[in-house]
Amino acid sequence: MKIVAILGSPRAKSNSTALARTILSTAADKGAETSEFLLNKLAYKGCQACETCKTKLDHCVLKDDLTKALEAIKEADAVILTSPNYFGEVSGQFKAFFDRTYSFLNADFTSRLKPGKSFVFIFAQGQPSLEAYTDVYARYEMWLTRYGFSQKHLLRMNGPRPADSVSQRPDLLEEARKIGEALVSL
């Protein structure tokens, strides 16, 4: 079992990153091979809309720090995607990464990825209401389903914004541990 986390917060010790690392740690304790990519530490460009991944290659033409992350997703059985809520949307780092996953689609928009992968989407927001921003997950879930991901987990943190506030949310940490166990048991 290979699990890769794509960490979309610019803060290395963010709440979404802490939740992802809890999942990774739990899964690793159960024997999974885990890895992570902190997007803010990588040098990469967003999609250039060149269409080379549809007309000449079966992967993104750009060669930068994101190349390894995209390859890791192809090889993974499960993918954890994290982002904070910035102005009602994912972070810029996450959006630039996600645009590059366009290369996972063939010219006819069928997926190049092995079907049946699992994904976890972790979204942290300062807004206390979990009713707010549900559209964000729905957009990314649609694309991940198109890519062939079938097992889905959503973990949302709402409320305080300090980077370490998840440590005061044992309910979310326990949910993250349960997700880590569930990923390994598939």
PDB file of C-alpha atoms in Angstrom:
ATOM      1  CA  MET A   1       0.000   0.000   0.000  1.00  0.00           C
ATOM      2  CA  LYS A   2       1.464   3.338  -1.113  1.00  0.00           C
ATOM      3  CA  ILE A   3       0.007   6.582   0.194  1.00  0.00           C
ATOM      4  CA  VAL A   4       1.130  10.021  -0.938  1.00  0.00           C
ATOM      5  CA  ALA A   5       0.103  13.350   0.591  1.00  0.00           C
ATOM      6  CA  ILE A   6       0.053  16.588  -1.379  1.00  0.00           C
ATOM      7  CA  LEU A   7       0.192  19.354   1.223  1.00  0.00           C
ATOM      8  CA  GLY A   8      -1.317  22.570  -0.124  1.00  0.00           C
ATOM      9  CA  SER A   9      -0.862  24.946   2.782  1.00  0.00           C
ATOM     10  CA  PRO A  10       1.980  27.463   2.650  1.00  0.00           C
ATOM     11  CA  ARG A  11       2.467  26.831   6.369  1.00  0.00           C
ATOM     12  CA  ALA A  12       4.573  23.734   7.044  1.00  0.00           C
ATOM     13  CA  LYS A  13       2.842  23.219  10.409  1.00  0.00           C
ATOM     14  CA  SER A  14      -0.692  23.988   9.302  1.00  0.00           C
ATOM     15  CA  ASN A  15      -3.814  22.277  10.583  1.00  0.00           C
ATOM     16  CA  SER A  16      -4.430  20.498   7.266  1.00  0.00           C
ATOM     17  CA  THR A  17      -0.820  19.298   7.195  1.00  0.00           C
ATOM     18  CA  ALA A  18      -1.069  18.024  10.780  1.00  0.00           C
ATOM     19  CA  LEU A  19      -4.197  16.043   9.918  1.00  0.00           C
ATOM     20  CA  ALA A  20      -2.546  14.569   6.815  1.00  0.00           C
ATOM     21  CA  ARG A  21       0.528  13.604   8.803  1.00  0.00           C
ATOM     22  CA  THR A  22      -1.678  11.903  11.389  1.00  0.00           C
ATOM     23  CA  ILE A  23      -3.203   9.805   8.603  1.00  0.00           C
ATOM     24  CA  LEU A  24       0.239   9.032   7.157  1.00  0.00           C
ATOM     25  CA  SER A  25       1.672   8.082  10.540  1.00  0.00           C
ATOM     26  CA  THR A  26      -1.242   5.793  11.340  1.00  0.00           C
ATOM     27  CA  ALA A  27      -1.012   4.124   7.931  1.00  0.00           C
ATOM     28  CA  ALA A  28       2.778   3.745   8.205  1.00  0.00           C
ATOM     29  CA  ASP A  29       2.345   2.056  11.591  1.00  0.00           C
ATOM     30  CA  LYS A  30       0.100  -0.458   9.798  1.00  0.00           C
ATOM     31  CA  GLY A  31       2.725  -1.124   7.124  1.00  0.00           C
ATOM     32  CA  ALA A  32       1.940   1.416   4.405  1.00  0.00           C
ATOM     33  CA  GLU A  33       4.690   3.120   2.437  1.00  0.00           C
ATOM     34  CA  THR A  34       4.076   6.863   2.773  1.00  0.00           C
ATOM     35  CA  SER A  35       5.442  10.047   1.262  1.00  0.00           C
ATOM     36  CA  GLU A  36       4.529  13.723   1.214  1.00  0.00           C
ATOM     37  CA  PHE A  37       5.093  16.785  -0.919  1.00  0.00           C
ATOM     38  CA  LEU A  38       4.833  20.228   0.669  1.00  0.00           C
ATOM     39  CA  LEU A  39       3.850  22.318  -2.347  1.00  0.00           C
ATOM     40  CA  ASN A  40       5.111  25.593  -0.906  1.00  0.00           C
ATOM     41  CA  LYS A  41       8.663  24.191  -0.804  1.00  0.00           C
ATOM     42  CA  LEU A  42       8.580  23.067  -4.447  1.00  0.00           C
ATOM     43  CA  ALA A  43       9.553  25.135  -7.481  1.00  0.00           C
ATOM     44  CA  TYR A  44       6.919  24.536 -10.158  1.00  0.00           C
ATOM     45  CA  LYS A  45       4.665  26.204 -12.677  1.00  0.00           C
ATOM     46  CA  GLY A  46       0.974  25.782 -13.245  1.00  0.00           C
ATOM     47  CA  CYS A  47      -0.442  24.177 -16.376  1.00  0.00           C
ATOM     48  CA  GLN A  48       0.709  25.991 -19.531  1.00  0.00           C
ATOM     49  CA  ALA A  49      -2.306  24.850 -21.614  1.00  0.00           C
ATOM     50  CA  CYS A  50       0.072  23.556 -24.271  1.00  0.00           C
ATOM     51  CA  GLU A  51      -1.972  20.344 -24.745  1.00  0.00           C
ATOM     52  CA  THR A  52       1.221  18.317 -25.213  1.00  0.00           C
ATOM     53  CA  CYS A  53      -0.082  15.832 -22.632  1.00  0.00           C
ATOM     54  CA  LYS A  54      -3.016  15.194 -24.975  1.00  0.00           C
ATOM     55  CA  THR A  55      -1.285  15.274 -28.372  1.00  0.00           C
ATOM     56  CA  LYS A  56       2.283  13.975 -27.980  1.00  0.00           C
ATOM     57  CA  LEU A  57       2.966  12.666 -24.464  1.00  0.00           C
ATOM     58  CA  ASP A  58       1.137  10.715 -21.775  1.00  0.00           C
ATOM     59  CA  HIS A  59       2.384  13.044 -19.043  1.00  0.00           C
ATOM     60  CA  CYS A  60       2.969  16.730 -18.401  1.00  0.00           C
ATOM     61  CA  VAL A  61       5.730  18.198 -20.550  1.00  0.00           C
ATOM     62  CA  LEU A  62       7.008  20.413 -17.721  1.00  0.00           C
ATOM     63  CA  LYS A  63       9.990  19.086 -15.786  1.00  0.00           C
ATOM     64  CA  ASP A  64      10.161  20.711 -12.375  1.00  0.00           C
ATOM     65  CA  ASP A  65       9.736  19.834  -8.705  1.00  0.00           C
ATOM     66  CA  LEU A  66       6.105  18.836  -9.256  1.00  0.00           C
ATOM     67  CA  THR A  67       7.069  16.055 -11.685  1.00  0.00           C
ATOM     68  CA  LYS A  68       7.966  13.675  -8.832  1.00  0.00           C
ATOM     69  CA  ALA A  69       4.702  14.427  -7.037  1.00  0.00           C
ATOM     70  CA  LEU A  70       2.643  13.689 -10.155  1.00  0.00           C
ATOM     71  CA  GLU A  71       4.541  10.417 -10.675  1.00  0.00           C
ATOM     72  CA  ALA A  72       3.998   9.479  -7.020  1.00  0.00           C
ATOM     73  CA  ILE A  73       0.248   9.958  -7.466  1.00  0.00           C
ATOM     74  CA  LYS A  74       0.293   7.608 -10.464  1.00  0.00           C
ATOM     75  CA  GLU A  75       1.998   4.920  -8.374  1.00  0.00           C
ATOM     76  CA  ALA A  76      -0.023   5.449  -5.188  1.00  0.00           C
ATOM     77  CA  ASP A  77      -2.970   3.410  -3.972  1.00  0.00           C
ATOM     78  CA  ALA A  78      -4.247   6.380  -1.984  1.00  0.00           C
ATOM     79  CA  VAL A  79      -3.731  10.129  -2.227  1.00  0.00           C
ATOM     80  CA  ILE A  80      -4.253  12.730   0.488  1.00  0.00           C
ATOM     81  CA  LEU A  81      -4.901  16.257  -0.778  1.00  0.00           C
ATOM     82  CA  THR A  82      -4.872  19.178   1.651  1.00  0.00           C
ATOM     83  CA  SER A  83      -5.572  22.875   1.464  1.00  0.00           C
ATOM     84  CA  PRO A  84      -6.612  25.737   3.667  1.00  0.00           C
ATOM     85  CA  ASN A  85      -9.541  27.897   2.629  1.00  0.00           C
ATOM     86  CA  TYR A  86      -8.286  31.099   1.036  1.00  0.00           C
ATOM     87  CA  PHE A  87     -11.066  33.466   0.000  1.00  0.00           C
ATOM     88  CA  GLY A  88     -13.540  30.611  -0.379  1.00  0.00           C
ATOM     89  CA  GLU A  89     -11.229  28.449  -2.475  1.00  0.00           C
ATOM     90  CA  VAL A  90      -8.137  26.262  -2.177  1.00  0.00           C
ATOM     91  CA  SER A  91      -4.714  27.881  -1.834  1.00  0.00           C
ATOM     92  CA  GLY A  92      -2.910  29.139  -4.923  1.00  0.00           C
ATOM     93  CA  GLN A  93      -0.258  26.470  -4.424  1.00  0.00           C
ATOM     94  CA  PHE A  94      -2.918  23.756  -4.482  1.00  0.00           C
ATOM     95  CA  LYS A  95      -4.725  25.190  -7.510  1.00  0.00           C
ATOM     96  CA  ALA A  96      -1.506  25.384  -9.548  1.00  0.00           C
ATOM     97  CA  PHE A  97      -0.750  21.760  -8.610  1.00  0.00           C
ATOM     98  CA  PHE A  98      -4.256  20.548  -9.382  1.00  0.00           C
ATOM     99  CA  ASP A  99      -4.264  22.197 -12.805  1.00  0.00           C
ATOM    100  CA  ARG A 100      -1.232  20.063 -13.656  1.00  0.00           C
ATOM    101  CA  THR A 101      -3.246  16.896 -12.937  1.00  0.00           C
ATOM    102  CA  TYR A 102      -4.949  17.644 -16.260  1.00  0.00           C
ATOM    103  CA  SER A 103      -2.149  15.460 -17.631  1.00  0.00           C
ATOM    104  CA  PHE A 104      -3.851  12.459 -15.971  1.00  0.00           C
ATOM    105  CA  LEU A 105      -6.505  12.578 -18.699  1.00  0.00           C
ATOM    106  CA  ASN A 106      -6.254  11.185 -22.214  1.00  0.00           C
ATOM    107  CA  ALA A 107      -7.322  13.301 -25.197  1.00  0.00           C
ATOM    108  CA  ASP A 108     -10.833  11.790 -24.922  1.00  0.00           C
ATOM    109  CA  PHE A 109     -10.876  12.735 -21.214  1.00  0.00           C
ATOM    110  CA  THR A 110     -10.706   9.164 -19.949  1.00  0.00           C
ATOM    111  CA  SER A 111      -8.290   8.654 -17.091  1.00  0.00           C
ATOM    112  CA  ARG A 112      -4.723   7.443 -17.432  1.00  0.00           C
ATOM    113  CA  LEU A 113      -4.668   6.476 -13.762  1.00  0.00           C
ATOM    114  CA  LYS A 114      -5.301   2.975 -12.484  1.00  0.00           C
ATOM    115  CA  PRO A 115      -8.942   2.905 -11.310  1.00  0.00           C
ATOM    116  CA  GLY A 116      -9.952   2.221  -7.729  1.00  0.00           C
ATOM    117  CA  LYS A 117      -7.544   4.498  -5.896  1.00  0.00           C
ATOM    118  CA  SER A 118      -8.635   6.173  -2.673  1.00  0.00           C
ATOM    119  CA  PHE A 119      -8.450   9.859  -1.936  1.00  0.00           C
ATOM    120  CA  VAL A 120      -8.717  11.961   1.178  1.00  0.00           C
ATOM    121  CA  PHE A 121      -9.523  15.656   0.855  1.00  0.00           C
ATOM    122  CA  ILE A 122      -8.621  17.748   3.907  1.00  0.00           C
ATOM    123  CA  PHE A 123      -9.914  21.314   3.924  1.00  0.00           C
ATOM    124  CA  ALA A 124      -9.235  23.672   6.837  1.00  0.00           C
ATOM    125  CA  GLN A 125     -11.222  26.863   7.219  1.00  0.00           C
ATOM    126  CA  GLY A 126     -11.508  29.614   9.811  1.00  0.00           C
ATOM    127  CA  GLN A 127     -15.244  29.915   9.116  1.00  0.00           C
ATOM    128  CA  PRO A 128     -17.047  28.119  11.975  1.00  0.00           C
ATOM    129  CA  SER A 129     -19.924  26.814   9.842  1.00  0.00           C
ATOM    130  CA  LEU A 130     -19.368  23.507   8.057  1.00  0.00           C
ATOM    131  CA  GLU A 131     -22.212  24.528   5.746  1.00  0.00           C
ATOM    132  CA  ALA A 132     -19.926  27.144   4.203  1.00  0.00           C
ATOM    133  CA  TYR A 133     -17.708  26.251   1.249  1.00  0.00           C
ATOM    134  CA  THR A 134     -19.154  22.792   0.580  1.00  0.00           C
ATOM    135  CA  ASP A 135     -18.889  23.648  -3.120  1.00  0.00           C
ATOM    136  CA  VAL A 136     -15.091  23.471  -2.926  1.00  0.00           C
ATOM    137  CA  TYR A 137     -15.055  19.756  -2.115  1.00  0.00           C
ATOM    138  CA  ALA A 138     -17.756  19.048  -4.708  1.00  0.00           C
ATOM    139  CA  ARG A 139     -15.622  20.549  -7.500  1.00  0.00           C
ATOM    140  CA  TYR A 140     -12.536  18.522  -6.652  1.00  0.00           C
ATOM    141  CA  GLU A 141     -14.512  15.356  -5.948  1.00  0.00           C
ATOM    142  CA  MET A 142     -15.951  15.552  -9.475  1.00  0.00           C
ATOM    143  CA  TRP A 143     -12.492  15.624 -11.057  1.00  0.00           C
ATOM    144  CA  LEU A 144     -11.063  12.953  -8.769  1.00  0.00           C
ATOM    145  CA  THR A 145     -13.988  10.679  -9.622  1.00  0.00           C
ATOM    146  CA  ARG A 146     -13.282  11.295 -13.313  1.00  0.00           C
ATOM    147  CA  TYR A 147      -9.659  10.296 -12.656  1.00  0.00           C
ATOM    148  CA  GLY A 148     -10.911   6.923 -11.339  1.00  0.00           C
ATOM    149  CA  PHE A 149     -10.697   7.453  -7.587  1.00  0.00           C
ATOM    150  CA  SER A 150     -13.482   5.463  -5.959  1.00  0.00           C
ATOM    151  CA  GLN A 151     -12.933   5.439  -2.196  1.00  0.00           C
ATOM    152  CA  LYS A 152     -13.462   8.961  -0.860  1.00  0.00           C
ATOM    153  CA  HIS A 153     -12.910  10.595   2.509  1.00  0.00           C
ATOM    154  CA  LEU A 154     -13.554  14.232   3.399  1.00  0.00           C
ATOM    155  CA  LEU A 155     -12.038  15.722   6.541  1.00  0.00           C
ATOM    156  CA  ARG A 156     -12.890  19.346   7.266  1.00  0.00           C
ATOM    157  CA  MET A 157     -11.602  21.506  10.055  1.00  0.00           C
ATOM    158  CA  ASN A 158     -13.591  24.591  10.885  1.00  0.00           C
ATOM    159  CA  GLY A 159     -13.112  27.311  13.432  1.00  0.00           C
ATOM    160  CA  PRO A 160      -9.944  28.870  14.817  1.00  0.00           C
ATOM    161  CA  ARG A 161      -7.175  29.749  12.413  1.00  0.00           C
ATOM    162  CA  PRO A 162      -3.987  29.411  14.458  1.00  0.00           C
ATOM    163  CA  ALA A 163      -1.659  26.911  12.823  1.00  0.00           C
ATOM    164  CA  ASP A 164      -1.596  24.624  15.835  1.00  0.00           C
ATOM    165  CA  SER A 165      -5.283  24.666  16.762  1.00  0.00           C
ATOM    166  CA  VAL A 166      -5.893  21.121  15.470  1.00  0.00           C
ATOM    167  CA  SER A 167      -4.010  19.864  18.529  1.00  0.00           C
ATOM    168  CA  GLN A 168      -7.030  21.015  20.532  1.00  0.00           C
ATOM    169  CA  ARG A 169      -9.432  18.990  18.352  1.00  0.00           C
ATOM    170  CA  PRO A 170      -9.140  15.363  19.497  1.00  0.00           C
ATOM    171  CA  ASP A 171     -12.260  14.546  17.463  1.00  0.00           C
ATOM    172  CA  LEU A 172     -10.511  15.463  14.205  1.00  0.00           C
ATOM    173  CA  LEU A 173      -7.267  13.750  15.155  1.00  0.00           C
ATOM    174  CA  GLU A 174      -9.212  10.572  15.937  1.00  0.00           C
ATOM    175  CA  GLU A 175     -11.061  10.830  12.630  1.00  0.00           C
ATOM    176  CA  ALA A 176      -7.696  11.199  10.866  1.00  0.00           C
ATOM    177  CA  ARG A 177      -6.392   8.071  12.625  1.00  0.00           C
ATOM    178  CA  LYS A 178      -9.500   6.144  11.566  1.00  0.00           C
ATOM    179  CA  ILE A 179      -9.012   7.245   7.965  1.00  0.00           C
ATOM    180  CA  GLY A 180      -5.378   6.092   8.108  1.00  0.00           C
ATOM    181  CA  GLU A 181      -6.499   2.675   9.340  1.00  0.00           C
ATOM    182  CA  ALA A 182      -9.261   2.486   6.722  1.00  0.00           C
ATOM    183  CA  LEU A 183      -6.863   3.250   3.874  1.00  0.00           C
ATOM    184  CA  VAL A 184      -4.576   0.379   4.850  1.00  0.00           C
ATOM    185  CA  SER A 185      -7.443  -2.085   5.286  1.00  0.00           C
ATOM    186  CA  LEU A 186      -8.735  -1.677   1.716  1.00  0.00           C
TER     187      LEU A 186
END
